[in-house]
Coordinates of C-alpha atoms in Angstrom, one line a residue:
Chain F
D1 CA 10.3 -16.9 5.7
G2 CA 6.1 -16.4 5.1
G3 CA 6.0 -13.6 3.4
I4 CA 4.0 -11.6 -0.7
T5 CA 6.9 -12.7 -3.9
Q6 CA 6.3 -11.0 -6.7
S7 CA 7.8 -11.8 -10.0
P8 CA 9.4 -10.1 -12.1
K9 CA 10.7 -7.4 -10.6
Y10 CA 11.5 -5.6 -14.5
L11 CA 9.7 -6.5 -17.2
F12 CA 9.2 -4.8 -21.0
R13 CA 5.7 -5.3 -22.2
K14 CA 5.7 -4.5 -26.1
E15 CA 2.4 -2.6 -28.3
G16 CA 0.0 -5.4 -28.4
Q17 CA 0.9 -7.6 -25.8
N18 CA -0.7 -9.0 -22.5
V19 CA 1.9 -10.0 -19.6
T20 CA 1.7 -12.0 -16.6
L21 CA 2.8 -10.5 -13.0
S22 CA 2.4 -12.7 -10.9
C23 CA 2.1 -12.8 -7.0
E24 CA 1.9 -15.3 -4.8
Q25 CA 1.6 -15.6 -0.5
N26 CA 2.5 -18.0 2.1
L27 CA 1.2 -16.3 4.6
N28 CA -2.4 -18.3 4.9
H29 CA -4.1 -14.8 3.8
D30 CA -7.7 -15.0 2.7
A31 CA -7.6 -11.7 0.6
M32 CA -4.9 -10.4 -1.6
Y33 CA -5.3 -7.6 -3.6
W34 CA -3.5 -5.8 -7.0
Y35 CA -2.3 -1.6 -6.5
R36 CA -1.5 0.5 -9.5
Q37 CA 1.5 3.4 -7.5
D38 CA 1.7 6.0 -9.8
P39 CA 4.3 8.9 -9.1
G40 CA 2.7 12.3 -6.9
Q41 CA -0.6 9.4 -6.3
G42 CA -1.4 7.2 -4.1
L43 CA -2.3 3.5 -4.8
R44 CA -4.8 2.5 -6.6
L45 CA -6.9 -0.3 -6.2
I46 CA -6.9 -2.7 -8.8
Y47 CA -8.7 -5.8 -8.7
Y48 CA -9.2 -7.8 -5.1
S49 CA -10.0 -11.5 -4.0
Q50 CA -11.1 -12.4 -0.5
I51 CA -12.0 -16.1 -1.2
V52 CA -10.6 -18.4 -3.9
N53 CA -12.8 -18.2 -7.2
D54 CA -13.8 -15.5 -6.8
F55 CA -12.7 -11.6 -7.4
Q56 CA -14.0 -8.0 -7.9
K57 CA -12.3 -5.2 -9.6
G58 CA -11.5 -2.1 -8.0
D59 CA -11.2 1.8 -9.5
I60 CA -8.9 0.5 -11.7
A61 CA -9.8 -2.5 -13.4
E62 CA -10.3 -1.8 -17.3
G63 CA -7.3 -3.0 -19.2
Y64 CA -6.5 -5.7 -16.2
S65 CA -7.6 -9.4 -15.6
V66 CA -6.8 -11.3 -13.1
S67 CA -7.4 -15.0 -11.9
R68 CA -7.4 -16.5 -7.9
E69 CA -6.9 -20.5 -8.9
K70 CA -5.5 -21.3 -5.4
K71 CA -5.7 -19.4 -2.3
E72 CA -1.7 -18.5 -2.8
S73 CA -2.0 -17.4 -6.3
F74 CA -2.7 -14.4 -7.7
P75 CA -2.1 -13.0 -11.0
L76 CA -2.5 -10.4 -13.2
T77 CA -2.4 -9.8 -16.3
V78 CA -1.8 -6.6 -17.8
T79 CA -3.4 -6.8 -21.3
S80 CA -3.4 -4.6 -24.4
A81 CA -5.8 -3.1 -23.7
Q82 CA -4.7 -1.4 -20.8
K83 CA -3.4 2.4 -22.6
N84 CA -0.9 3.3 -19.9
P85 CA 0.4 0.3 -18.4
T86 CA 3.9 2.4 -17.8
A87 CA 4.4 1.6 -13.4
F88 CA 5.1 -0.2 -10.4
Y89 CA 2.6 -3.1 -9.0
L90 CA 1.9 -4.3 -5.9
C91 CA 0.1 -6.9 -4.7
A92 CA -0.4 -7.8 -1.2
S93 CA -2.7 -9.5 1.1
T94 CA -4.5 -9.4 4.6
T95 CA -6.3 -12.3 7.0
S96 CA -10.6 -12.2 6.5
S97 CA -11.1 -10.5 10.1
P98 CA -11.9 -7.3 9.7
G99 CA -8.8 -4.7 10.6
N100 CA -6.3 -7.5 10.5
T101 CA -2.7 -5.3 8.7
I102 CA -2.3 -6.1 5.3
Y103 CA 0.4 -6.7 4.2
F104 CA 2.2 -5.6 0.4
G105 CA 5.2 -7.6 -1.8
E106 CA 8.0 -6.2 -3.2
G107 CA 6.9 -4.3 -6.0
S108 CA 7.3 -5.1 -9.0
W109 CA 7.7 -2.2 -12.9
L110 CA 6.1 -2.7 -16.0
T111 CA 7.5 -0.8 -18.9
V112 CA 6.0 -0.4 -22.4
V113 CA 9.1 -0.4 -25.1
Chain L
E1 CA -16.6 9.8 -0.2
D2 CA -14.2 7.8 2.2
Q3 CA -11.3 9.4 1.9
V4 CA -7.1 9.5 3.1
T5 CA -5.1 13.3 2.8
Q6 CA -1.7 13.5 3.9
S7 CA 0.4 16.5 4.9
P8 CA 2.7 17.8 4.3
E9 CA 3.3 16.3 0.9
A10 CA 7.0 16.9 1.1
L11 CA 9.5 17.6 4.8
R12 CA 13.4 17.9 4.7
L13 CA 14.7 17.8 8.5
Q14 CA 18.2 18.1 10.0
E15 CA 19.1 14.7 11.5
G16 CA 18.5 15.5 15.9
E17 CA 15.5 17.4 14.8
S18 CA 12.0 16.7 16.0
S19 CA 8.5 16.7 14.2
S20 CA 5.1 15.2 12.4
L21 CA 3.1 14.6 9.9
N22 CA -0.3 13.7 9.9
C23 CA -2.7 12.0 8.2
S24 CA -6.8 12.9 8.4
Y25 CA -9.5 10.9 6.9
T26 CA -12.9 10.4 6.1
V27 CA -14.7 7.4 6.4
S28 CA -18.0 6.4 7.2
G29 CA -16.7 4.2 11.2
L30 CA -13.5 3.6 11.3
R31 CA -12.2 -1.0 11.3
G32 CA -7.8 0.5 11.7
L33 CA -6.0 3.0 10.5
F34 CA -2.2 1.4 8.9
W35 CA 1.3 3.3 8.8
Y36 CA 4.5 2.3 6.3
R37 CA 7.7 3.3 5.5
Q38 CA 8.1 2.6 1.2
D39 CA 11.9 3.7 0.7
P40 CA 12.1 3.7 -3.6
G41 CA 11.0 0.7 -5.9
K42 CA 10.1 -1.5 -2.8
G43 CA 6.8 -2.5 -1.6
P44 CA 4.5 -0.7 1.7
E45 CA 6.9 -2.0 5.3
F46 CA 4.6 -2.5 7.1
L47 CA 4.9 0.0 10.8
F48 CA 1.1 0.3 12.3
T49 CA -2.2 -0.3 13.4
L50 CA -4.3 1.9 15.3
Y51 CA -7.8 1.3 16.1
S52 CA -9.3 3.6 18.1
A53 CA -9.7 7.5 19.0
G54 CA -6.9 8.1 22.0
E55 CA -4.6 4.8 20.8
E56 CA -1.4 5.4 20.9
K57 CA 2.0 3.1 19.1
E58 CA 5.1 3.0 19.4
K59 CA 9.0 1.6 17.2
E60 CA 11.6 3.2 17.9
R61 CA 11.5 6.9 17.2
L62 CA 8.2 6.6 15.7
K63 CA 5.6 7.0 17.7
A64 CA 1.6 7.2 16.1
T65 CA -1.1 8.8 17.2
L66 CA -5.5 9.2 16.0
T67 CA -8.4 11.2 16.8
K68 CA -11.7 10.5 15.0
K69 CA -10.8 13.1 12.4
E70 CA -6.5 12.2 11.9
S71 CA -4.2 10.5 12.5
F72 CA 0.2 11.7 13.8
L73 CA 3.5 10.1 12.5
H74 CA 6.1 12.1 15.8
I75 CA 9.6 10.8 14.4
T76 CA 11.2 11.7 17.2
A77 CA 15.7 12.7 17.0
P78 CA 15.3 11.8 13.5
K79 CA 18.4 10.1 12.1
P80 CA 19.1 9.7 7.7
E81 CA 18.4 6.1 7.5
D82 CA 14.5 7.6 8.6
S83 CA 14.2 9.4 5.5
A84 CA 11.5 7.3 3.2
T85 CA 7.8 7.7 1.8
Y86 CA 5.2 7.1 5.0
L87 CA 1.8 6.1 3.4
C88 CA -1.0 5.8 5.4
A89 CA -3.8 3.4 6.0
V90 CA -7.9 3.6 6.3
Q91 CA -10.1 0.4 5.5
P92 CA -13.3 2.0 6.8
N93 CA -16.2 -0.7 8.3
T94 CA -18.1 -1.1 5.3
G95 CA -16.6 -3.6 2.9
N96 CA -13.3 -4.3 2.1
Q97 CA -10.9 -2.6 1.2
F98 CA -7.9 0.2 1.4
Y99 CA -7.9 3.7 1.1
F100 CA -4.5 5.2 0.5
G101 CA -3.5 9.3 1.6
T102 CA -0.4 10.2 -2.2
G103 CA 2.3 10.0 1.5
T104 CA 5.1 11.8 3.2
S105 CA 8.4 12.1 1.3
L106 CA 11.0 12.7 4.5
T107 CA 14.3 13.5 3.8
V108 CA 16.7 13.8 6.8
I109 CA 19.9 15.6 6.3
P110 CA 23.3 14.4 8.1

């Protein structure tokens, strides 16, 4: 089935540790996005990428890093510099055509222990 | 500044009691407006895309409409399984970003 796969579903991070969230899509979409969702807040953009080997910071990029080495993959690393990383993380993708729908993965929960 | 506001924040309905959710937006120009359903602990599920004022789309008990300043998601004779958070998003003409509202949490009571 075509879709966006995020893994792991649940992840625990110790203080000072970097962790990486995986996002893979087989929809042949050019653009990929990472959002953070906190209770009572809308989705906030962390990073996005329109093409391979290129990405832009979103509104809350500090403490996060990404790479886009393949069209299908857009992993997100939550670094130790992110002081409040406990949240629900959503990966999304869409085609490069303006106005096309953005689709989401099932999300990953990250908890600091 | 591009902005999306959804109201109400929460809505409780009796089964069969129809109502509407509102999504007001401020963008320099609209490429598309999107509605999603999100169940707890899951990713948003796509419902509708609307592109121009006057456009309407329907799916089962849901109907989405669009004006130049807002969109409505009408729910007709809701059932308990319609309980979820409904998210609205817009994509402006400038740039490649999407802007999301904070959602409306809908609870349908049997």
